[in-house]
Short mmCIF file of C-alpha atoms in Angstrom, two decimals:
data_model
loop_
_atom_site.label_atom_id
_atom_site.label_comp_id
_atom_site.label_asym_id
_atom_site.label_seq_id
_atom_site.Cartn_x
_atom_site.Cartn_y
_atom_site.Cartn_z
CA MET X 1 0.13 -0.12 0.09
CA ALA X 2 1.27 3.15 -0.40
CA THR X 3 3.03 5.48 2.88
CA PRO X 4 2.36 9.10 3.04
CA ALA X 5 4.80 12.01 1.83
CA SER X 6 5.21 15.53 1.59
CA ALA X 7 2.60 16.89 -0.13
CA CYS X 8 5.03 19.44 -2.31
CA SER X 9 7.41 16.74 -3.36
CA ALA X 10 4.76 13.93 -4.22
CA SER X 11 2.82 17.16 -6.49
CA LEU X 12 5.85 17.45 -8.04
CA ARG X 13 6.74 13.85 -9.17
CA SER X 14 2.36 13.33 -10.01
CA PRO X 15 1.08 13.16 -13.87
CA PRO X 16 -1.48 15.39 -14.28
CA VAL X 17 -4.13 12.60 -13.74
CA LEU X 18 -3.56 13.02 -10.26
CA TYR X 19 -4.56 17.03 -10.51
CA SER X 20 -7.78 16.64 -9.01
CA LYS X 21 -9.60 18.97 -6.35
CA SER X 22 -11.77 16.09 -4.63
CA GLU X 23 -10.38 14.54 -1.92
CA CYS X 24 -9.19 10.67 -3.20
CA GLY X 25 -7.08 13.13 -5.52
CA THR X 26 -5.38 14.82 -2.59
CA LEU X 27 -4.87 11.74 -0.76
CA MET X 28 -3.34 10.36 -4.12
CA ARG X 29 -0.76 12.68 -4.00
CA GLY X 30 0.28 12.69 -0.96
CA MET X 31 0.83 9.16 -1.42
CA ASP X 32 4.57 6.89 -1.51
CA TRP X 33 3.81 4.95 -4.86
CA SER X 34 6.97 3.69 -5.13
CA ALA X 35 5.92 0.42 -2.85
CA ASN X 36 2.78 0.29 -4.21
CA PRO X 37 1.64 -2.93 -6.62
CA LEU X 38 1.15 0.24 -8.84
CA GLY X 39 4.34 1.69 -8.78
CA LEU X 40 4.78 5.51 -9.67
CA PRO X 41 1.64 7.29 -11.38
CA GLU X 42 3.90 8.57 -13.94
CA ARG X 43 5.19 5.01 -15.39
CA TRP X 44 0.71 3.57 -15.62
CA PRO X 45 -0.35 2.43 -19.11
CA ALA X 46 -2.95 4.99 -20.62
CA GLU X 47 -5.17 3.16 -19.92
CA LEU X 48 -5.18 3.27 -15.99
CA ARG X 49 -4.80 7.46 -15.91
CA THR X 50 -7.95 6.85 -18.32
CA VAL X 51 -9.78 5.87 -16.22
CA VAL X 52 -8.59 7.06 -12.92
CA SER X 53 -8.55 10.06 -14.87
CA ILE X 54 -12.50 9.50 -15.67
CA ALA X 55 -13.19 8.77 -12.21
CA LEU X 56 -11.55 12.23 -10.20
CA GLY X 57 -13.15 14.43 -12.51
CA SER X 58 -17.06 12.09 -12.04
CA THR X 59 -19.13 12.96 -8.91
CA GLN X 60 -20.75 9.23 -8.99
CA PRO X 61 -19.35 7.21 -7.62
CA MET X 62 -16.22 4.93 -9.63
CA LEU X 63 -13.64 2.19 -8.61
CA ILE X 64 -10.44 0.79 -10.33
CA VAL X 65 -9.92 -2.84 -9.77
CA TRP X 66 -5.79 -3.13 -11.31
CA GLY X 67 -3.43 -5.55 -11.59
CA PRO X 68 -2.93 -9.32 -10.83
CA GLU X 69 -2.66 -8.16 -7.18
CA GLN X 70 -6.52 -6.53 -7.61
CA THR X 71 -4.77 -2.72 -6.18
CA VAL X 72 -8.38 -0.43 -5.34
CA LEU X 73 -8.32 3.79 -6.48
CA TYR X 74 -11.86 4.96 -5.92
CA ASN X 75 -13.82 8.80 -6.36
CA ASP X 76 -14.78 10.92 -3.05
CA GLY X 77 -18.38 8.85 -4.29
CA TYR X 78 -16.56 5.46 -3.77
CA ALA X 79 -14.91 7.21 -0.49
CA LYS X 80 -18.44 7.61 0.71
CA MET X 81 -19.52 3.90 0.34
CA CYS X 82 -16.70 1.86 2.10
CA GLY X 83 -17.61 3.58 5.51
CA LEU X 84 -14.88 3.86 7.94
CA ARG X 85 -12.28 1.52 5.92
CA HIS X 86 -11.76 4.96 3.78
CA PRO X 87 -9.15 6.52 3.55
CA ALA X 88 -7.01 2.96 5.00
CA ALA X 89 -8.34 0.75 1.89
CA LEU X 90 -6.77 3.10 -0.75
CA GLY X 91 -4.78 1.77 -3.00
CA GLY X 92 -4.63 -1.31 -0.93
CA SER X 93 -6.04 -5.24 -1.86
CA PHE X 94 -9.83 -4.67 -3.16
CA ARG X 95 -10.12 -8.20 -1.25
CA ASP X 96 -9.41 -6.65 2.27
CA LEU X 97 -11.06 -3.32 1.58
CA TRP X 98 -14.62 -5.69 0.67
CA PHE X 99 -13.29 -9.39 3.12
CA ASP X 100 -16.41 -9.30 5.37
CA ILE X 101 -18.23 -10.15 1.60
CA TRP X 102 -15.78 -11.31 -0.31
CA ASP X 103 -17.99 -15.18 -0.69
CA GLN X 104 -20.06 -13.01 -3.16
CA VAL X 105 -17.79 -10.59 -4.65
CA GLU X 106 -15.19 -12.82 -5.92
CA PRO X 107 -17.66 -14.62 -8.06
CA ILE X 108 -17.69 -11.25 -10.17
CA ILE X 109 -14.50 -9.49 -9.79
CA ASP X 110 -13.25 -12.74 -11.01
CA ALA X 111 -15.97 -12.89 -13.74
CA ALA X 112 -14.42 -9.38 -15.17
CA TYR X 113 -10.74 -10.74 -14.59
CA ALA X 114 -11.94 -13.15 -17.77
CA GLY X 115 -13.27 -10.20 -19.94
CA ILE X 116 -17.05 -10.51 -18.37
CA SER X 117 -18.74 -7.71 -18.07
CA THR X 118 -21.92 -7.73 -14.99
CA ALA X 119 -23.92 -5.64 -14.57
CA MET X 120 -27.37 -5.13 -12.39
CA ASP X 121 -29.76 -3.10 -11.00
CA ASP X 122 -29.86 -4.44 -7.16
CA ILE X 123 -27.33 -6.84 -5.11
CA GLY X 124 -27.88 -6.70 -0.94
CA PHE X 125 -25.31 -6.84 1.68
CA ILE X 126 -24.62 -7.34 5.06
CA MET X 127 -21.36 -5.24 5.09
CA HIS X 128 -19.90 -4.39 8.20
CA ARG X 129 -18.24 -1.48 7.21
CA ASN X 130 -19.05 0.50 10.32
CA GLY X 131 -18.45 -1.67 12.32
CA TYR X 132 -21.68 -2.90 12.27
CA PRO X 133 -23.76 -5.23 10.75
CA GLU X 134 -26.14 -3.42 8.18
CA GLU X 135 -27.65 -4.05 5.88
CA THR X 136 -26.83 -2.96 1.89
CA HIS X 137 -28.31 -2.42 -1.95
CA PHE X 138 -26.07 -1.29 -4.88
CA SER X 139 -26.66 -0.56 -9.08
CA PHE X 140 -22.40 -1.78 -10.56
CA SER X 141 -21.70 -2.44 -13.92
CA TYR X 142 -17.99 -4.46 -13.50
CA THR X 143 -16.22 -3.59 -16.92
CA PRO X 144 -13.18 -5.48 -17.52
CA VAL X 145 -10.24 -3.06 -19.32
CA ARG X 146 -8.44 -3.89 -22.10
CA ASN X 147 -5.45 -3.00 -22.94
CA ALA X 148 -4.55 -2.54 -27.37
CA ALA X 149 -3.25 -6.28 -27.29
CA GLY X 150 -6.89 -7.38 -25.96
CA GLU X 151 -5.22 -8.49 -22.24
CA VAL X 152 -7.69 -7.60 -19.69
CA LEU X 153 -5.66 -5.61 -17.45
CA GLY X 154 -7.98 -5.05 -14.31
CA MET X 155 -12.37 -3.40 -13.64
CA PHE X 156 -13.86 -0.51 -13.93
CA CYS X 157 -16.86 0.65 -11.82
CA ALA X 158 -19.37 2.65 -11.76
CA CYS X 159 -21.57 2.66 -9.36
CA ASN X 160 -24.40 3.79 -6.60
CA GLU X 161 -26.13 2.36 -3.57
CA THR X 162 -29.33 2.03 -3.39
CA THR X 163 -29.84 1.49 0.16
CA THR X 164 -32.19 4.29 0.92
CA GLU X 165 -34.80 4.26 -1.65
CA VAL X 166 -34.23 0.37 -1.19
CA MET X 167 -35.76 1.30 2.15
CA GLN X 168 -38.27 2.98 1.19
CA ARG X 169 -39.74 0.94 -1.27
CA ARG X 170 -39.73 -1.66 1.19
CA ARG X 171 -42.08 0.84 3.28
CA LEU X 172 -44.17 1.69 1.50
CA GLN X 173 -44.74 -2.14 0.05
CA ARG X 174 -45.77 -2.04 3.61
CA GLU X 175 -47.99 1.16 4.91
CA GLN X 176 -48.99 -0.28 0.75
CA ASP X 177 -49.60 -3.99 2.16
CA ARG X 178 -51.27 -3.04 5.65
CA LEU X 179 -53.24 -0.23 3.63
CA ARG X 180 -54.59 -3.23 1.64
CA HIS X 181 -55.33 -5.76 4.60
CA ILE X 182 -57.60 -2.89 6.04
CA PHE X 183 -58.70 -2.58 2.84
CA GLU X 184 -59.51 -5.71 2.43
CA ASN X 185 -61.37 -6.48 5.99
CA ALA X 186 -63.16 -2.49 5.76
CA ILE X 187 -66.64 -2.83 6.25
CA GLY X 188 -68.55 -2.56 2.96
CA ALA X 189 -67.21 -2.44 -0.87
CA VAL X 190 -63.92 -0.60 -1.10
CA ALA X 191 -62.07 0.23 -4.48
CA VAL X 192 -59.55 2.26 -6.26
CA THR X 193 -59.25 3.86 -9.21
CA SER X 194 -56.14 5.47 -11.37
CA GLY X 195 -55.83 8.35 -14.08
CA PRO X 196 -58.14 9.85 -15.79
CA ASP X 197 -59.73 7.14 -17.21
CA HIS X 198 -60.94 5.53 -13.82
CA ARG X 199 -59.18 2.25 -13.64
CA PHE X 200 -59.18 -0.25 -10.70
CA THR X 201 -55.85 -0.53 -9.54
CA PHE X 202 -58.14 -2.80 -6.31
CA ALA X 203 -61.03 -4.29 -4.83
CA ASN X 204 -62.11 -5.82 -2.22
CA ALA X 205 -64.34 -8.96 -2.02
CA GLU X 206 -66.92 -6.84 -1.47
CA TYR X 207 -66.74 -4.65 -3.77
CA GLU X 208 -66.30 -7.08 -6.19
CA LEU X 209 -69.95 -9.04 -4.27
CA LEU X 210 -71.95 -5.72 -5.51
CA THR X 211 -70.85 -5.51 -8.91
CA GLY X 212 -71.14 -8.85 -9.89
CA ASN X 213 -68.49 -11.04 -9.17
CA ARG X 214 -66.89 -9.38 -12.76
CA GLY X 215 -63.38 -9.43 -11.79
CA VAL X 216 -62.56 -5.18 -11.76
CA THR X 217 -59.05 -5.16 -11.17
CA GLY X 218 -56.97 -3.79 -14.06
CA LYS X 219 -60.16 -2.49 -15.96
CA THR X 220 -61.66 0.92 -16.78
CA VAL X 221 -65.10 1.38 -14.87
CA ALA X 222 -66.40 1.91 -18.14
CA GLU X 223 -65.18 -1.18 -18.75
CA ALA X 224 -65.94 -2.93 -15.54
CA LEU X 225 -69.57 -2.04 -14.88
CA PRO X 226 -71.10 -0.78 -18.97
CA GLU X 227 -74.10 -0.28 -17.10
CA VAL X 228 -72.54 2.69 -14.84
CA VAL X 229 -71.93 5.15 -17.97
CA ASP X 230 -75.61 5.87 -18.18
CA GLN X 231 -76.09 6.34 -14.78
CA GLY X 232 -74.57 9.77 -13.91
CA ILE X 233 -71.40 7.63 -12.67
CA ILE X 234 -68.66 8.43 -15.11
CA GLN X 235 -69.69 12.17 -14.86
CA LEU X 236 -69.61 11.73 -10.84
CA LEU X 237 -65.77 10.19 -11.05
CA ASP X 238 -64.90 12.97 -13.87
CA GLN X 239 -65.87 15.29 -11.36
CA VAL X 240 -64.08 14.80 -8.53
CA TYR X 241 -60.23 13.71 -10.11
CA ALA X 242 -61.12 17.01 -11.97
CA SER X 243 -61.41 18.96 -9.24
CA GLY X 244 -59.90 17.56 -6.86
CA ARG X 245 -63.08 18.08 -4.19
CA PRO X 246 -64.41 14.44 -2.68
CA TYR X 247 -68.13 13.08 -3.00
CA HIS X 248 -70.32 11.21 -1.07
CA GLY X 249 -73.49 9.55 -2.13
CA ARG X 250 -76.62 9.81 0.02
CA SER X 251 -79.27 6.90 -0.85
CA HIS X 252 -77.97 7.04 -4.23
CA GLN X 253 -79.90 4.93 -6.62
CA ILE X 254 -78.19 2.08 -9.28
CA ASP X 255 -79.54 -0.16 -10.69
CA LEU X 256 -76.50 -2.98 -10.94
CA GLN X 257 -75.99 -5.91 -13.19
CA ARG X 258 -74.93 -8.19 -10.01
CA SER X 259 -75.60 -11.77 -11.55
CA PRO X 260 -75.00 -12.49 -15.20
CA ASN X 261 -77.36 -12.61 -18.01
CA GLN X 262 -79.38 -11.78 -15.15
CA PRO X 263 -82.14 -7.48 -14.90
CA LEU X 264 -80.54 -5.74 -14.02
CA GLU X 265 -81.16 -5.33 -9.69
CA HIS X 266 -81.59 -2.40 -8.08
CA ARG X 267 -79.73 -0.42 -5.27
CA ILE X 268 -79.37 2.04 -2.90
CA LEU X 269 -76.38 3.03 -1.85
CA ASP X 270 -74.00 5.36 0.42
CA PHE X 271 -70.69 5.76 -0.99
CA VAL X 272 -67.83 8.08 -0.79
CA TYR X 273 -65.54 9.30 -4.02
CA TYR X 274 -62.58 10.63 -2.24
CA PRO X 275 -59.58 11.69 -4.62
CA ILE X 276 -56.40 10.59 -4.37
CA PRO X 277 -53.29 13.32 -4.90
CA GLY X 278 -50.22 12.54 -6.84
CA ALA X 279 -47.45 14.49 -7.29
CA GLU X 280 -46.97 17.85 -7.38
CA ASP X 281 -50.38 17.07 -5.63
CA GLU X 282 -52.27 16.94 -8.74
CA VAL X 283 -55.76 14.00 -7.92
CA SER X 284 -54.46 11.21 -9.23
CA GLY X 285 -56.52 8.40 -8.68
CA ILE X 286 -59.96 8.26 -6.81
CA PHE X 287 -60.55 6.43 -3.60
CA VAL X 288 -64.55 4.62 -3.79
CA GLN X 289 -66.09 3.68 -0.56
CA ALA X 290 -69.68 2.68 0.06
CA LEU X 291 -72.68 0.00 1.78
CA ASP X 292 -75.01 -1.57 0.35
CA VAL X 293 -78.20 0.04 2.40
CA THR X 294 -80.98 -1.21 0.14
CA GLU X 295 -81.72 -3.85 2.79
CA HIS X 296 -82.05 -0.68 5.59
CA HIS X 297 -84.23 0.61 2.72
CA ARG X 298 -86.66 -2.25 3.07
CA LEU X 299 -86.95 -2.75 6.82
CA HIS X 300 -87.53 0.81 7.27
CA HIS X 301 -90.71 1.04 4.96
CA GLU X 302 -91.61 -2.17 5.90
CA LEU X 303 -91.03 -0.95 9.95
CA ALA X 304 -92.56 2.26 9.42
CA HIS X 305 -96.29 -0.13 7.41
CA ARG X 306 -96.21 -2.39 10.63
CA LEU X 307 -96.30 -0.11 12.96
CA LYS X 308 -98.76 2.02 11.26
CA ASN X 309 -100.98 -1.37 10.86
CA GLN X 310 -99.80 -1.90 14.79
CA LEU X 311 -102.14 1.00 14.97
CA THR X 312 -104.84 0.14 13.18
CA LEU X 313 -104.96 -3.03 15.66
CA VAL X 314 -104.64 -1.45 18.92
CA MET X 315 -107.65 0.64 17.61
CA ALA X 316 -109.57 -2.11 16.24
CA ILE X 317 -108.67 -3.63 19.83
CA VAL X 318 -110.15 -1.25 21.91
CA ASN X 319 -113.22 -0.38 19.62
CA MET X 320 -114.56 -4.16 19.65
CA THR X 321 -113.87 -4.00 23.77
CA PHE X 322 -115.23 -1.06 24.83
CA ARG X 323 -118.87 -1.89 22.45
CA ALA X 324 -118.72 -5.02 24.38
CA ALA X 325 -117.60 -4.89 27.28
CA GLU X 326 -120.34 -4.89 30.79
CA ASP X 327 -118.05 -2.17 32.65
CA LEU X 328 -115.34 0.24 32.15
CA ASP X 329 -113.22 -1.35 34.90
CA ASP X 330 -113.81 -5.11 32.52
CA ALA X 331 -113.47 -3.09 29.65
CA ARG X 332 -109.80 -1.80 30.51
CA GLU X 333 -108.66 -4.93 31.93
CA ALA X 334 -109.52 -7.12 29.06
CA VAL X 335 -108.16 -3.76 26.69
CA MET X 336 -104.31 -4.23 28.93
CA ASN X 337 -104.25 -8.05 28.24
CA ARG X 338 -104.42 -7.87 24.72
CA ILE X 339 -102.56 -5.63 24.15
CA ALA X 340 -99.86 -7.54 26.28
CA VAL X 341 -99.76 -10.64 24.90
CA LEU X 342 -99.33 -7.92 20.92
CA SER X 343 -96.51 -6.34 22.96
CA ARG X 344 -94.91 -9.90 23.73
CA ALA X 345 -96.41 -11.29 20.10
CA HIS X 346 -93.66 -7.99 18.62
CA ASP X 347 -90.69 -9.33 20.84
CA ALA X 348 -91.39 -12.37 19.47
CA ILE X 349 -91.64 -11.47 15.59
CA ILE X 350 -88.05 -8.97 16.02
CA SER X 351 -85.70 -11.66 18.31
CA GLY X 352 -86.71 -14.34 15.79
CA GLU X 353 -86.62 -12.03 12.26
CA VAL X 354 -84.34 -14.65 10.70
CA GLN X 355 -85.55 -17.62 11.63
CA GLY X 356 -89.27 -16.55 11.91
CA THR X 357 -91.32 -16.25 14.80
CA THR X 358 -92.73 -20.72 15.45
CA VAL X 359 -96.35 -21.43 16.95
CA ASP X 360 -94.49 -23.28 19.85
CA GLU X 361 -93.07 -20.07 20.82
CA LEU X 362 -96.46 -17.69 20.88
CA MET X 363 -97.72 -20.93 22.63
CA ARG X 364 -95.16 -19.69 25.29
CA SER X 365 -95.43 -16.60 25.35
CA VAL X 366 -99.73 -16.48 25.73
CA THR X 367 -99.38 -18.77 27.86
CA ALA X 368 -96.76 -17.03 30.27
CA LEU X 369 -98.98 -14.80 31.36
CA GLN X 370 -100.81 -17.13 33.04
CA ALA X 371 -98.18 -19.56 33.90
CA GLY X 372 -99.88 -19.74 37.40
CA GLN X 373 -102.18 -21.59 36.56
CA SER X 374 -101.71 -23.32 33.39
CA ASP X 375 -98.79 -26.31 34.57
CA LYS X 376 -99.13 -29.45 33.02
CA ARG X 377 -102.40 -29.87 32.43
CA LEU X 378 -102.14 -28.08 29.33
CA THR X 379 -100.00 -30.25 26.60
CA CYS X 380 -99.01 -28.80 22.93
CA ASP X 381 -98.30 -31.08 19.92
CA GLY X 382 -96.64 -29.83 16.11
CA PRO X 383 -94.18 -29.30 14.52
CA SER X 384 -91.47 -26.46 14.39
CA VAL X 385 -93.82 -23.94 11.70
CA HIS X 386 -92.35 -20.98 11.45
CA ILE X 387 -95.29 -18.09 11.56
CA ALA X 388 -94.70 -15.06 9.48
CA PRO X 389 -95.45 -11.79 10.95
CA LYS X 390 -99.42 -10.43 10.09
CA PRO X 391 -100.50 -14.39 11.29
CA SER X 392 -98.71 -14.57 14.71
CA LEU X 393 -100.14 -11.70 15.51
CA SER X 394 -103.11 -12.29 15.33
CA LEU X 395 -102.78 -16.14 16.56
CA SER X 396 -101.45 -14.53 19.81
CA LEU X 397 -104.53 -13.41 20.48
CA ILE X 398 -106.29 -15.86 19.25
CA LEU X 399 -104.91 -17.69 22.02
CA HIS X 400 -104.49 -14.94 24.62
CA GLU X 401 -109.11 -15.50 24.77
CA LEU X 402 -109.16 -19.31 24.26
CA MET X 403 -106.46 -19.34 27.15
CA THR X 404 -108.50 -16.72 29.82
CA ASN X 405 -111.86 -18.21 28.95
CA ALA X 406 -110.56 -21.90 28.91
CA VAL X 407 -108.97 -20.12 33.17
CA LYS X 408 -112.15 -18.36 34.01
CA TYR X 409 -114.89 -21.07 32.61
CA GLY X 410 -113.61 -23.85 31.05
CA ALA X 411 -111.37 -26.45 31.80
CA LEU X 412 -108.81 -24.89 33.01
CA SER X 413 -111.09 -23.35 36.20
CA VAL X 414 -110.43 -27.04 37.21
CA PRO X 415 -108.20 -28.91 38.72
CA GLU X 416 -109.26 -32.49 36.49
CA GLY X 417 -109.26 -30.12 33.68
CA ARG X 418 -107.22 -30.84 30.53
CA VAL X 419 -106.18 -27.85 27.05
CA LEU X 420 -104.90 -30.58 24.24
CA VAL X 421 -103.21 -27.53 21.28
CA GLN X 422 -101.79 -29.28 18.19
CA TRP X 423 -101.36 -28.14 15.03
CA GLN X 424 -100.07 -29.39 12.13
CA VAL X 425 -99.46 -29.11 7.82
CA GLU X 426 -101.72 -30.87 6.18
CA GLY X 427 -100.57 -30.14 2.17
CA ASN X 428 -100.49 -27.16 1.18
CA ARG X 429 -103.28 -26.01 4.62
CA PHE X 430 -101.69 -25.12 8.00
CA ARG X 431 -104.55 -26.51 10.72
CA LEU X 432 -104.14 -25.44 14.16
CA VAL X 433 -106.78 -27.25 16.72
CA TRP X 434 -107.64 -26.17 20.35
CA GLN X 435 -109.01 -28.83 22.71
CA GLU X 436 -110.97 -28.85 25.68
CA SER X 437 -111.90 -31.37 28.48
CA GLY X 438 -112.61 -32.35 31.79
CA GLY X 439 -113.34 -28.87 32.67
CA PRO X 440 -117.44 -27.33 33.36
CA PRO X 441 -119.81 -28.34 30.65
CA VAL X 442 -119.77 -26.51 27.55
CA SER X 443 -123.47 -24.50 26.27
CA GLN X 444 -123.55 -22.44 23.58
CA PRO X 445 -123.12 -17.99 24.71
CA GLU X 446 -126.24 -16.66 24.28
CA ARG X 447 -123.70 -13.23 22.95
CA THR X 448 -120.62 -13.06 20.84
CA GLY X 449 -118.42 -11.34 23.02
CA SER X 450 -115.27 -9.33 21.98
CA GLY X 451 -112.89 -12.10 22.37
CA THR X 452 -115.04 -14.44 20.39
CA ALA X 453 -115.00 -11.75 17.61
CA LEU X 454 -111.27 -11.91 18.17
CA ILE X 455 -110.98 -15.74 17.63
CA GLU X 456 -113.65 -15.72 14.66
CA ALA X 457 -112.18 -12.89 12.98
CA GLY X 458 -109.17 -15.57 12.03
CA LEU X 459 -105.39 -15.35 10.96
CA ASN X 460 -104.68 -12.22 9.71
CA GLY X 461 -103.06 -11.81 6.12
CA THR X 462 -103.86 -15.30 5.23
CA ARG X 463 -105.62 -16.80 2.78
CA ASN X 464 -109.27 -19.20 2.98
CA CYS X 465 -108.77 -19.24 6.71
CA ALA X 466 -111.47 -20.46 8.23
CA VAL X 467 -112.64 -21.22 12.08
CA THR X 468 -114.71 -23.47 14.19
CA LEU X 469 -116.02 -22.86 17.40
CA THR X 470 -117.70 -26.09 18.48
CA TYR X 471 -119.12 -26.03 22.35
CA ALA X 472 -119.33 -29.64 23.21
CA PRO X 473 -120.59 -30.48 26.37
CA GLU X 474 -117.31 -32.36 27.10
CA GLY X 475 -115.15 -28.79 26.28
CA LEU X 476 -114.57 -25.88 24.22
CA CYS X 477 -112.91 -26.48 20.97
CA CYS X 478 -111.94 -24.49 18.28
CA ASP X 479 -110.77 -25.40 14.83
CA ILE X 480 -108.26 -22.82 12.67
CA ARG X 481 -107.51 -23.52 9.30
CA ALA X 482 -105.48 -21.47 6.14
CA GLU X 483 -103.53 -21.23 3.18
CA LEU X 484 -99.90 -22.26 4.10
CA VAL X 485 -98.70 -20.20 1.95
CA GLY X 486 -100.09 -17.42 3.44
CA VAL X 487 -99.23 -18.52 7.18
CA VAL X 488 -95.57 -19.55 6.83
CA MET X 489 -92.45 -17.05 6.88
CA PRO X 490 -91.03 -16.18 2.51
CA GLY X 491 -89.12 -18.54 1.68
CA GLY X 492 -88.68 -20.83 5.14
CA GLU X 493 -89.67 -24.16 5.45
CA PRO X 494 -92.86 -25.06 6.95
CA ALA X 495 -91.70 -28.02 9.89
CA THR X 496 -88.17 -27.73 10.46
CA THR X 497 -87.46 -29.93 13.52
CA PRO X 498 -89.34 -32.98 14.66
CA PRO X 499 -92.59 -32.28 16.69
CA VAL X 500 -92.79 -30.20 20.17
CA ARG X 501 -94.71 -32.25 22.76
CA ARG X 502 -94.27 -30.88 26.22
CA ALA X 503 -97.05 -29.50 29.47
CA ALA X 504 -97.31 -25.67 28.44
CA GLY X 505 -95.98 -25.55 32.49
CA GLY X 506 -92.66 -27.97 31.84
CA GLY X 507 -91.19 -25.35 29.95
CA GLY X 508 -89.27 -27.57 27.88
CA HIS X 509 -89.83 -28.35 24.33
#
């Protein structure tokens, strides 16, 4: 390795190739080259003087490895890449400079000395150049340097350290992966478009489901969803892209092709189009998030309609009860009990909205009002029929009237009395029979009260419903029949479990 000497005397001996104001040029002028394998600079071959002159005059990191000893020369740009090994490495062995990564470097330098060039956009090392291990990345080219006879004298390398850029790309990728994970699991449909033609670069599973699983990624909105072109969607996206201002859509009605070869589906969406800033704050794309609120709107209207029906039913119960009541106290008690039954039935409907309310659940709800008297004298027997909301309210009132009459005057008014409630599906019809036995003798009432009127009104919302009341001496019988299609929940199974047989007070199925 060359050793420092007098800078003045070295300058006098140094050829013009080393006349550089750079740090490495100054160091090279101050070195004693007499003991170095390269020898005195004035005796260097023209090829070496040329590449050294190029390196010292360039700001890009450059390295020269020369001669059989693979002696190292480099410029200021490369010196920074050497870390704490500079300046001792200047004029030394290439292997000594990069001893810690020699297993990766040696094949490349051997190829260069064999006349084979190598170029890489990215090569990674774990270096100890600053006294600790660190991940580093570089782009480089190793080019053999030949003399006039074609012999390889050494290698010239132009390179750049890309560690910072690689780490930034990695952090950006991690951030993108994190955002992608968030978007994939976000509530609602999420998509990202790019450019003025609104090309999908991302769509989560909810967005694909909303738009019919067409595989929108990589396509423009117009290509992926042609049915929205004439519905103003492209114009809204254009508006957001041009203005840079977000757009919020509330209860936006749109027709989507959600199934192949099927008619368009009318949907209602809440959504936001949010501009994504790019270079110099210009819009580069649009973030899309949408919630399908179609069912919410349907349920809202259904609830309003159902509430109106309930109020109408309550008014009818009040009017019917007061017209037939003997005194105000009886009327008040009857009205309160019937409204309580409606409330319990409504709770059963709401709590079982998805699977539907069953006849057995309504039976238990009604008997709960008389639990202290009904116990095991009342037996229920029938399949798990999932009953729709309208007939469930009517059936609750009917069962309540039958239960009240049985407790006050019928079979449940004496210890020996029994009540058997049976229901079944007979073809396309539903049938429920209330049969009393063992109670006081039964006779036809002299007048029809409000309770009897409620029973005979049948099941609301059903077709061809018939109610038969038989006042046999051995016990009252109420026989209710209606078309099955109006009784069961829409799309539900009429009987999904084995028949239920239990005593009303037993608490189990």
